[in-house]
Coordinates of C-alpha atoms in Angstrom, one line a residue:
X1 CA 58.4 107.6 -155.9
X2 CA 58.6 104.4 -157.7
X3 CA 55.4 103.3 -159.3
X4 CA 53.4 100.3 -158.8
X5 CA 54.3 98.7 -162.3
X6 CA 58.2 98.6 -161.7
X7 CA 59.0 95.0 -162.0
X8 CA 61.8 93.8 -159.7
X9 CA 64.4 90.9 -160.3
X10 CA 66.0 89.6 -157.5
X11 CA 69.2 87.7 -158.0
X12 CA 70.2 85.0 -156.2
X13 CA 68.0 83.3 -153.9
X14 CA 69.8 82.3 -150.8
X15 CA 69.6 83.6 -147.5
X16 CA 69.6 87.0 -148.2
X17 CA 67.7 87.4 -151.9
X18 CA 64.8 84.6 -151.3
X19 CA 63.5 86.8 -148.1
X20 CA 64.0 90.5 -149.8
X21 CA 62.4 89.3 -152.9
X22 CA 58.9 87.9 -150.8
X23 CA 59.0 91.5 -149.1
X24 CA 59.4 93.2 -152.7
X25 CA 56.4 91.5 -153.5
X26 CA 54.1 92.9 -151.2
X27 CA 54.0 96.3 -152.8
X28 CA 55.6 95.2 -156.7
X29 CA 55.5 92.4 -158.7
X30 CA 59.0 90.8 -158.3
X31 CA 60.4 87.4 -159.7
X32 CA 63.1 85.5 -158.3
X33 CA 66.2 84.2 -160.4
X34 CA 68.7 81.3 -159.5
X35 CA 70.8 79.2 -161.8
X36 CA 69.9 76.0 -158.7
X37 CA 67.0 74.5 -160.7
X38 CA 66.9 72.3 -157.5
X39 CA 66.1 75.0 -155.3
X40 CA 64.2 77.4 -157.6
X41 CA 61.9 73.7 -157.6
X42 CA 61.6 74.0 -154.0
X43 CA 60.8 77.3 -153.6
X44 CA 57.7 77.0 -156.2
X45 CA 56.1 74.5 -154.2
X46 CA 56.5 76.9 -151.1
X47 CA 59.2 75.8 -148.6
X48 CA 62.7 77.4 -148.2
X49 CA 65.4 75.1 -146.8
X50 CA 67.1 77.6 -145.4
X51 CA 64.0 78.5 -143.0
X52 CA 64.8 82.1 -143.3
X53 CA 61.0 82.0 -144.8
X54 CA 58.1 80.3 -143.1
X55 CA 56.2 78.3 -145.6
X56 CA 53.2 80.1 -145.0
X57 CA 54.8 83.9 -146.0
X58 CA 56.0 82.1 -148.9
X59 CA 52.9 80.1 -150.3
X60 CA 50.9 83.3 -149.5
X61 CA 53.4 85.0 -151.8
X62 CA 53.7 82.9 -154.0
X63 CA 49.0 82.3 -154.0
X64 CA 49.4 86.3 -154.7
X65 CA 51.9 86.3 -157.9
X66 CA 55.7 85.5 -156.8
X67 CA 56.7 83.7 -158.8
X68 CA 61.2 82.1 -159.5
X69 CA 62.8 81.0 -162.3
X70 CA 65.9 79.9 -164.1
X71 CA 64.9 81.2 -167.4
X72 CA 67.3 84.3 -167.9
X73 CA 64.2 85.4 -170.1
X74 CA 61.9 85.9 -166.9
X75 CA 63.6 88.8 -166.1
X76 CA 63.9 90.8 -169.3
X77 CA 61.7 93.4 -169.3
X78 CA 62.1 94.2 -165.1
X79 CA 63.0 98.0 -164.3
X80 CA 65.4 97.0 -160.7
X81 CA 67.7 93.8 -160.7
X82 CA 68.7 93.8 -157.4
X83 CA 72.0 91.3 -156.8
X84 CA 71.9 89.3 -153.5
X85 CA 74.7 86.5 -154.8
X86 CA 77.4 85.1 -152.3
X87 CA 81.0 86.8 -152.2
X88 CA 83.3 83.8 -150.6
X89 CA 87.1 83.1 -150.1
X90 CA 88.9 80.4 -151.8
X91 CA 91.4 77.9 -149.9
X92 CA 93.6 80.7 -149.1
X93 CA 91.5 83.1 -147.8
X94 CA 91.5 86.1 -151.1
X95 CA 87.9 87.7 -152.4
X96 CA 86.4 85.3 -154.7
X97 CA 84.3 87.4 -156.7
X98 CA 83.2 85.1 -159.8
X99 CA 79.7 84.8 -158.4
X100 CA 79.5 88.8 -158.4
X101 CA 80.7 88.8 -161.7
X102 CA 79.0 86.3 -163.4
X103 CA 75.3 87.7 -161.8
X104 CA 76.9 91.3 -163.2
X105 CA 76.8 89.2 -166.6
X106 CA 73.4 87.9 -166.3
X107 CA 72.1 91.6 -165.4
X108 CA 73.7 92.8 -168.2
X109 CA 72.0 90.4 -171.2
X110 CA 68.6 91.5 -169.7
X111 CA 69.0 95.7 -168.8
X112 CA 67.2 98.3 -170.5
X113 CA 68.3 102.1 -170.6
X114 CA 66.3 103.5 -167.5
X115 CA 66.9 100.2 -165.9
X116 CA 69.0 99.9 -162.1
X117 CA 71.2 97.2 -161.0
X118 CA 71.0 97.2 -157.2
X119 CA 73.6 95.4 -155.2
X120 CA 73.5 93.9 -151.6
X121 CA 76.3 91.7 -151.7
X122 CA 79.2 92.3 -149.0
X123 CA 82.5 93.3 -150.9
X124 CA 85.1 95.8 -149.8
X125 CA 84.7 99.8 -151.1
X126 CA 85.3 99.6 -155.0
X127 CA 84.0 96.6 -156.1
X128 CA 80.6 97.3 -157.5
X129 CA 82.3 100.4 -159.1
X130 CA 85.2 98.7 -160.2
X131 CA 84.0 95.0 -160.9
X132 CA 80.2 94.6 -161.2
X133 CA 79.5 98.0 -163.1
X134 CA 81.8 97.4 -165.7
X135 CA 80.6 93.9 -166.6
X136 CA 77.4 95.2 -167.3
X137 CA 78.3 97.6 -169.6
X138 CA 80.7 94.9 -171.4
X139 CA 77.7 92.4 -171.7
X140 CA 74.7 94.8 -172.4
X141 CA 76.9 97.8 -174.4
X142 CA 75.3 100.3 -172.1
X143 CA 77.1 102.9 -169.9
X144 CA 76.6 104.1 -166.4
X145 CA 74.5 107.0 -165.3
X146 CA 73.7 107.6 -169.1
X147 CA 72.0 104.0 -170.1
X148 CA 71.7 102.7 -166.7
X149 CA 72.2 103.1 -163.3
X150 CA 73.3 102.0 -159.8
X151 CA 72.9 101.3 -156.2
X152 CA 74.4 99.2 -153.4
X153 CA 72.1 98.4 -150.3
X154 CA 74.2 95.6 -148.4
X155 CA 72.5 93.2 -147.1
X156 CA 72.4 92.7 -143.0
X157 CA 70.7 89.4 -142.9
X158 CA 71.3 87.4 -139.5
X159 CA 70.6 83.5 -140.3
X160 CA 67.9 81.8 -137.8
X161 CA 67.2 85.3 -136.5
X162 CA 63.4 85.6 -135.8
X163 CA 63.6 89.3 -134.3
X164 CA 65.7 90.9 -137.0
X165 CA 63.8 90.1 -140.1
X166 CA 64.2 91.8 -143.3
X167 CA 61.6 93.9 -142.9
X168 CA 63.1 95.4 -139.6
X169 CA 66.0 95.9 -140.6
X170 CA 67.1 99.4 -141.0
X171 CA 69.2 99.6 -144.6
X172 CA 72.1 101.4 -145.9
X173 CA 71.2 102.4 -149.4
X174 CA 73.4 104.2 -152.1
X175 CA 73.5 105.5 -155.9
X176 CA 75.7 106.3 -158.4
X177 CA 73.7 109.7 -159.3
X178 CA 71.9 112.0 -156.5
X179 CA 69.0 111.2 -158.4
X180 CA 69.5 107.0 -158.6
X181 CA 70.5 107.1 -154.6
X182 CA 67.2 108.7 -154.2
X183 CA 64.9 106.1 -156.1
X184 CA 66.8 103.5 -154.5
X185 CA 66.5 104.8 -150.9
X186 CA 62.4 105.0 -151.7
X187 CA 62.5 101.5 -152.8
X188 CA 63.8 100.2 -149.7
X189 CA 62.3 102.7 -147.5
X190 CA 58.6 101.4 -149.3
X191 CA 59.2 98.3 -147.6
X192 CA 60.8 98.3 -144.3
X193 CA 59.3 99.2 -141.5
X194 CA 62.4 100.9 -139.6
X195 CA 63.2 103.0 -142.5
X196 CA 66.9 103.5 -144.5
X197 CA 70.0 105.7 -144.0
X198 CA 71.4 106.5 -147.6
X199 CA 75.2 106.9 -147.4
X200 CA 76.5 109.9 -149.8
X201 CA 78.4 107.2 -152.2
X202 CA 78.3 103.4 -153.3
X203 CA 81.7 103.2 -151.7
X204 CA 80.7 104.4 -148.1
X205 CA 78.0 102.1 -148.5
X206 CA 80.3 99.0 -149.3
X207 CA 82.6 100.0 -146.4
X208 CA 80.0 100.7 -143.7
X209 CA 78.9 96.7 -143.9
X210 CA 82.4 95.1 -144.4
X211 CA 83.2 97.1 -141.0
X212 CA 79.9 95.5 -139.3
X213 CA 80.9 92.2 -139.4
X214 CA 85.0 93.1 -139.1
X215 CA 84.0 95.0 -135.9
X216 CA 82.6 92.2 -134.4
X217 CA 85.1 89.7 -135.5
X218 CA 87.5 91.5 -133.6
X219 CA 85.4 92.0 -130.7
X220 CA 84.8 88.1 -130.8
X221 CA 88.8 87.2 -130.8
X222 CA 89.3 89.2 -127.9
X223 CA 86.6 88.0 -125.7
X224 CA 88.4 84.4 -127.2
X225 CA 91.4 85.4 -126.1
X226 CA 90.8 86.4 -122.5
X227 CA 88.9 82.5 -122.4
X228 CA 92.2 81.1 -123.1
X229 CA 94.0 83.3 -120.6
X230 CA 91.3 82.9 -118.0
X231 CA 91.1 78.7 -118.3
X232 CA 94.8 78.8 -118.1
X233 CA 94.3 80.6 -114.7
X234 CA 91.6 78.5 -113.3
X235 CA 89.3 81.0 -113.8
X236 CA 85.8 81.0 -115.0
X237 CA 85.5 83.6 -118.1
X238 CA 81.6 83.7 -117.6
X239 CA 81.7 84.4 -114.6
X240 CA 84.2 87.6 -115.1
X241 CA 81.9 88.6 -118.1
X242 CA 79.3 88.8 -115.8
X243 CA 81.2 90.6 -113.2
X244 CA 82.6 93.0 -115.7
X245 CA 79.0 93.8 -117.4
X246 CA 77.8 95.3 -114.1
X247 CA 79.8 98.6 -115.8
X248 CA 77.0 100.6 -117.9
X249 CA 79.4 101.2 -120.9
X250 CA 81.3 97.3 -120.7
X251 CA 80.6 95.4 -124.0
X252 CA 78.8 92.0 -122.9
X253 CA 80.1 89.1 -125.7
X254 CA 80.9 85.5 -125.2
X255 CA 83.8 83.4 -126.5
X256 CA 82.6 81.2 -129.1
X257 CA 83.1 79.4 -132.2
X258 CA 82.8 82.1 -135.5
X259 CA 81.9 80.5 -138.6
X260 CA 79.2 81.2 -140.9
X261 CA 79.2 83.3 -144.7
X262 CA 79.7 86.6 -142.7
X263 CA 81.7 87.6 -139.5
X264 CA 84.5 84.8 -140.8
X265 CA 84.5 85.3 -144.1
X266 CA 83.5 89.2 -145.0
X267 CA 86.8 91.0 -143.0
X268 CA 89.4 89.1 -145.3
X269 CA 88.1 91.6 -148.0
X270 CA 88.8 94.3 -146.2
X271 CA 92.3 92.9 -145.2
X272 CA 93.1 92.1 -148.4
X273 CA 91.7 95.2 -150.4
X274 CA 93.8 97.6 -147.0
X275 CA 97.2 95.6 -148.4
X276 CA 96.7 97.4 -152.1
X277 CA 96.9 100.5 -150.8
X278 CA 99.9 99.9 -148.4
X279 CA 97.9 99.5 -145.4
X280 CA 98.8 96.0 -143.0
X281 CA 95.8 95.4 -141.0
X282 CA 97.3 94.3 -137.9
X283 CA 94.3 93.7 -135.9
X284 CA 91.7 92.5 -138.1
X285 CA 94.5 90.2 -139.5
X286 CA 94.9 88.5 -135.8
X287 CA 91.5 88.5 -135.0
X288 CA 91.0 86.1 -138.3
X289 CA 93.7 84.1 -137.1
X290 CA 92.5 83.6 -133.5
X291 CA 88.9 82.8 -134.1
X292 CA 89.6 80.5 -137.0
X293 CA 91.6 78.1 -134.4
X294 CA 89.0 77.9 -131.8
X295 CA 87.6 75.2 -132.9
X296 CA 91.5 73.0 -132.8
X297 CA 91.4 74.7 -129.2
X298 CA 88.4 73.1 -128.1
X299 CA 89.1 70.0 -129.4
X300 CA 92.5 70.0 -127.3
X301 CA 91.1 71.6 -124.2
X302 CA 88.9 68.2 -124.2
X303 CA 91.5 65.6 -124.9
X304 CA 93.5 67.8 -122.0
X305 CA 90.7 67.1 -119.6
X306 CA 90.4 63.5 -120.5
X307 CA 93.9 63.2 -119.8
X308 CA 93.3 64.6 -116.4
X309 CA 90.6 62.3 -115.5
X310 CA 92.7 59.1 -117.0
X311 CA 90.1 58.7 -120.4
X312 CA 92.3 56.7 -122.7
X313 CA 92.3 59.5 -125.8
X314 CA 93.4 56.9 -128.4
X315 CA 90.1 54.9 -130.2
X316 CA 87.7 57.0 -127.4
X317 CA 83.7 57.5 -128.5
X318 CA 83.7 61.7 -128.4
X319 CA 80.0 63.0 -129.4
X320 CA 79.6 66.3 -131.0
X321 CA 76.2 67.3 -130.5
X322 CA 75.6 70.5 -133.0
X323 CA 77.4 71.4 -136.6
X324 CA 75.7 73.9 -137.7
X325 CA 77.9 77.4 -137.6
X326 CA 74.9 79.0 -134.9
X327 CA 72.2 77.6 -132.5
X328 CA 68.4 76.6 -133.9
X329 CA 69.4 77.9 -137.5
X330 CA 70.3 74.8 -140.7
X331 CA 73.2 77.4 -142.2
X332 CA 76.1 75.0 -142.2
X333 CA 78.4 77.7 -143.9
X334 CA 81.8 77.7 -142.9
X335 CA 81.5 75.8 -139.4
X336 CA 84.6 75.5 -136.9
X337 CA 82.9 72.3 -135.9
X338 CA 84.6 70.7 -138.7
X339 CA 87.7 72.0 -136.8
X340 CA 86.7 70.2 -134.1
X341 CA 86.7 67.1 -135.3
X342 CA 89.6 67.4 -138.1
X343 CA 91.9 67.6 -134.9
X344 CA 89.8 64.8 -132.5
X345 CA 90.2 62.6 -135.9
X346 CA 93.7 62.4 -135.0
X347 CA 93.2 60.4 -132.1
X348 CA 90.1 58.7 -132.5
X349 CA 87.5 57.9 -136.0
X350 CA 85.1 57.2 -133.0
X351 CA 83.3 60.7 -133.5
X352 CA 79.6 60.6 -133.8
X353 CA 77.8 64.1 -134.8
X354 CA 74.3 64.7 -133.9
X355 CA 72.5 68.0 -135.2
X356 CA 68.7 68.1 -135.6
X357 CA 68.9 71.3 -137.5
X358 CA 71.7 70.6 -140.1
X359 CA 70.4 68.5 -143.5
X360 CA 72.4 65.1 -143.0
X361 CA 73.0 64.7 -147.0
X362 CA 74.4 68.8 -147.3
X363 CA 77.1 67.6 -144.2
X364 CA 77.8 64.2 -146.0
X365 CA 78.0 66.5 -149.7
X366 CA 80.2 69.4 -148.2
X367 CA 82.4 67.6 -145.4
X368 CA 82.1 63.9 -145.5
X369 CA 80.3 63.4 -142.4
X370 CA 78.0 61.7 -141.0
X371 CA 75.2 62.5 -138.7
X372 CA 73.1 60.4 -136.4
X373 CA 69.2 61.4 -135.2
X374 CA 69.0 62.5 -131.8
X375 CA 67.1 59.6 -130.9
X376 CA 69.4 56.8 -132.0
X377 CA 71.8 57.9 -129.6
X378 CA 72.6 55.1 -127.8
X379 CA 73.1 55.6 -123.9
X380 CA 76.3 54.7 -122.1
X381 CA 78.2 54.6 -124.4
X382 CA 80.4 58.0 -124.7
X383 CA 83.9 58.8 -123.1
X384 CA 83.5 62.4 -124.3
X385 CA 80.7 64.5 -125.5
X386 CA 81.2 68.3 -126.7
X387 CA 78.5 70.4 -126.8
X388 CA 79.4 73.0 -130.0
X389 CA 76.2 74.3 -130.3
X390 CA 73.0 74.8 -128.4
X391 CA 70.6 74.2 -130.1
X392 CA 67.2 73.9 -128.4
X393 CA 66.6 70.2 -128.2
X394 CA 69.9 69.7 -126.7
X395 CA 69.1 71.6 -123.7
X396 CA 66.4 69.3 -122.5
X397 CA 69.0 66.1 -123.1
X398 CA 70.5 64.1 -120.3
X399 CA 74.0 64.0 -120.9
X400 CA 75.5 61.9 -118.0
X401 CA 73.4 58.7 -119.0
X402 CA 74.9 59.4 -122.6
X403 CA 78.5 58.4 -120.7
X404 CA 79.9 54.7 -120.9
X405 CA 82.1 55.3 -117.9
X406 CA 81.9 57.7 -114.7
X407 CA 85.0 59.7 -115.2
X408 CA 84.2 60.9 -118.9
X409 CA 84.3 64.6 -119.7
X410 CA 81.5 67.1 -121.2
X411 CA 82.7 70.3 -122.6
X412 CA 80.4 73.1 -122.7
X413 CA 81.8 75.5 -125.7
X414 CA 78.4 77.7 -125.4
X415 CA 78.5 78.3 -121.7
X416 CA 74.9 77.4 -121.3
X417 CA 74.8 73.7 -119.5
X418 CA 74.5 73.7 -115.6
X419 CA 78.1 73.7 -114.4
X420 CA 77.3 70.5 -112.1
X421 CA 77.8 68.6 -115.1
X422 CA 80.5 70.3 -117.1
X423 CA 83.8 69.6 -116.9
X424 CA 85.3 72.1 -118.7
X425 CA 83.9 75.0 -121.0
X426 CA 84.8 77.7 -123.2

């Protein structure tokens, strides 16, 4: 068992590290390190932008010795440093792995011989092996399972999820000795209340998580696809879901937009990492493809049904209400709303984009956009509106009165407004 005086480092305090870092503090003392000054800043004087963590957990946390920095010097003399950094794509969708390796850099100025670097990033099988271990030694001058050791314990955080917290989650842990898997697997199991499966190697730990979020990707595209089939028929898609999921073993899913840092992001490691070993991914591969042009098909399923209904297209006043990638969560991360309006901005700069969840100046910093407050919005005075995500506050709006004129269209993309009012929906 790990004692009581094992400090812990967590790296990286996004989504993922800021949350497992207050729950490492409940039983060890645990510092946070981010290079963001900005939000290390925030954090200290107890709120988390991301709302993954209430204020309260936090400032209790922080009133009972938590404590983040930016001061590489913080975190010298800690026994676990435990990785939580982002692993992204670039513009062409291959692993970006810089932010792994330069946190694999920062571990390695600060280990100790005894010390273990834990990661909980999502890469494919090999990489903290492969990259991240190999870094270390280079920086610190230490070597693996004789200096130091290892572990990999991916991360299954679910943005805006208030069931699933960190502490319920069950976790995959690993090490790179029998010995290192085991202290690690205590660690985590010290913690969390649902307990931990430890996986017999790093790399069946790395593949188990890029598989979670590739097997739903998939599952997602086909539920998409049969949407496009079924509106091309006439045919409501919900309802066939909901005919279908009378069956005990049918897999109940909607179609929907797929953005975010995980489900459309993680499988392109896998898909790339399967090609260097002479494996084409064939289905993974089209899955990406199909879900990453939902949000140009939305967009044209609405200028098709203003057609229909004679809305002049050219100049119209469309409203988007929603941007962030997921309902009642401000994780703005890779959202096919932008889709959505990249392809309506052909035919009209008339766009206005409400979302009481997203930060206005983060959509301005990372797309150029602009958002208006839900109560500015003026009343007739839309040809269009699309509802992309449904977030809470939007299902208690009147959306008729938001129309200028009696034939204009409202999409439903979620498949949650009352179909009276809907013209069309995913």
């Amino acid at each position: 068992m790990l004692a009581d005086t094992y400090r812990i480092a967590v790296i990286g305090l996004g989504y993922v590290g800021l949350p497992l870092a207050r729950l490492f503090s409940t039983k060890y003392p645990t510092i946070g390190f981010d290079m963001n000054a900005q939000r290390v800043e925030s954090i200290m004087q107890g709120h988390d932008h991301t709302m993954e963590l209430s204020d309260h957990l936090l400032q209790e946390a922080i009133g009972k010795g938590f404590r983040c920095t930016t001061q590489i010097d913080d975190i010298r003399d800690c026994k676990i440093y435990i990785v939580a950094v982002p692993t992204p794509v670039d513009q062409n969708n291959r692993p970006d792995l810089m932010p792994l390796i330069k946190a694999s850099q920062t571990v390695g100025k600060v280990i100790s011989k005894g010390n273990i670097a834990i990661y909980e990033s999502t890469v494919y099988p090999g990489v903290t092996e492969e990259v991240c271990i190999p870094e270390i030694e280079k920086t610190s001058g230490l070597r693996l399972n004789t200096d130091f050791y290892a572990g990999y314990s991916p991360e299954r955080i679910n943005p805006g999820d208030r069931e699933h917290t960190v502490e319920k989650i069950r976790k995959v842990t690993s090490g790179s000795t029998p010995e290192a898997a085991e202290i690690v697997d205590s660690l985590y199991n010290s913690v969390l209340i649902n307990g931990t499966h430890k996986a017999p190697s790093i790399k069946v730990a790395e593949a188990s998580k890029i598989i979670e979020n590739s097997q739903r990707d998939v599952n997602i595209a086909f539920i998409n696809e049969l949407a496009k089939i079924f509106n091309a028929m006439g045919i409501d898609t919900n309802d066939v879901i909901e005919a279908a999921a009378t069956k005990w073993n049918f897999i109940k899913m909607r179609p929907g937009l797929v953005g975010g840092h995980c489900i459309s992001v993680d499988p392109y490691y896998l898909i790339q990492k399967a090609q260097v070993y002479g494996v084409l991914p064939r289905i993974m591969s089209a899955a990406r493809r199909l879900n990453d042009g939902m949000g140009d098909y939305v967009a044209n399923q609405t200028i098709k049904l203003m057609n229909l209904k004679g809305v002049m297209v050219k100049d119209a006043r469309i409203l988007i209400l929603g941007f962030t990638f997921k309902e009642n969560c401000p994780d703005i991360r890779n959202t096919k709303v932008a889709d959505i309006i990249s392809t309506l901005r052909q035919y009209t700069q008339n766009i206005t984009i409400c979302d009481p969840w997203a930060n206005a100046s983060r959509v301005d910093q990372e797309y150029g956009l602009m958002l208006t407050e839900l109560s500015a919005l003026p009343l007739a005075h839309f040809d269009a509106i699309i509802l992309a995500v449904s977030h809470k506050e939007f299902m208690q709006l009147a959306l008729r009165p938001l129309l200028r004129i009696p034939n204009g269209v409202i999409y439903d993309v979620k498949g949650v407004l009352d179909r009276e009012i809907v013209d069309g929906r995913l």
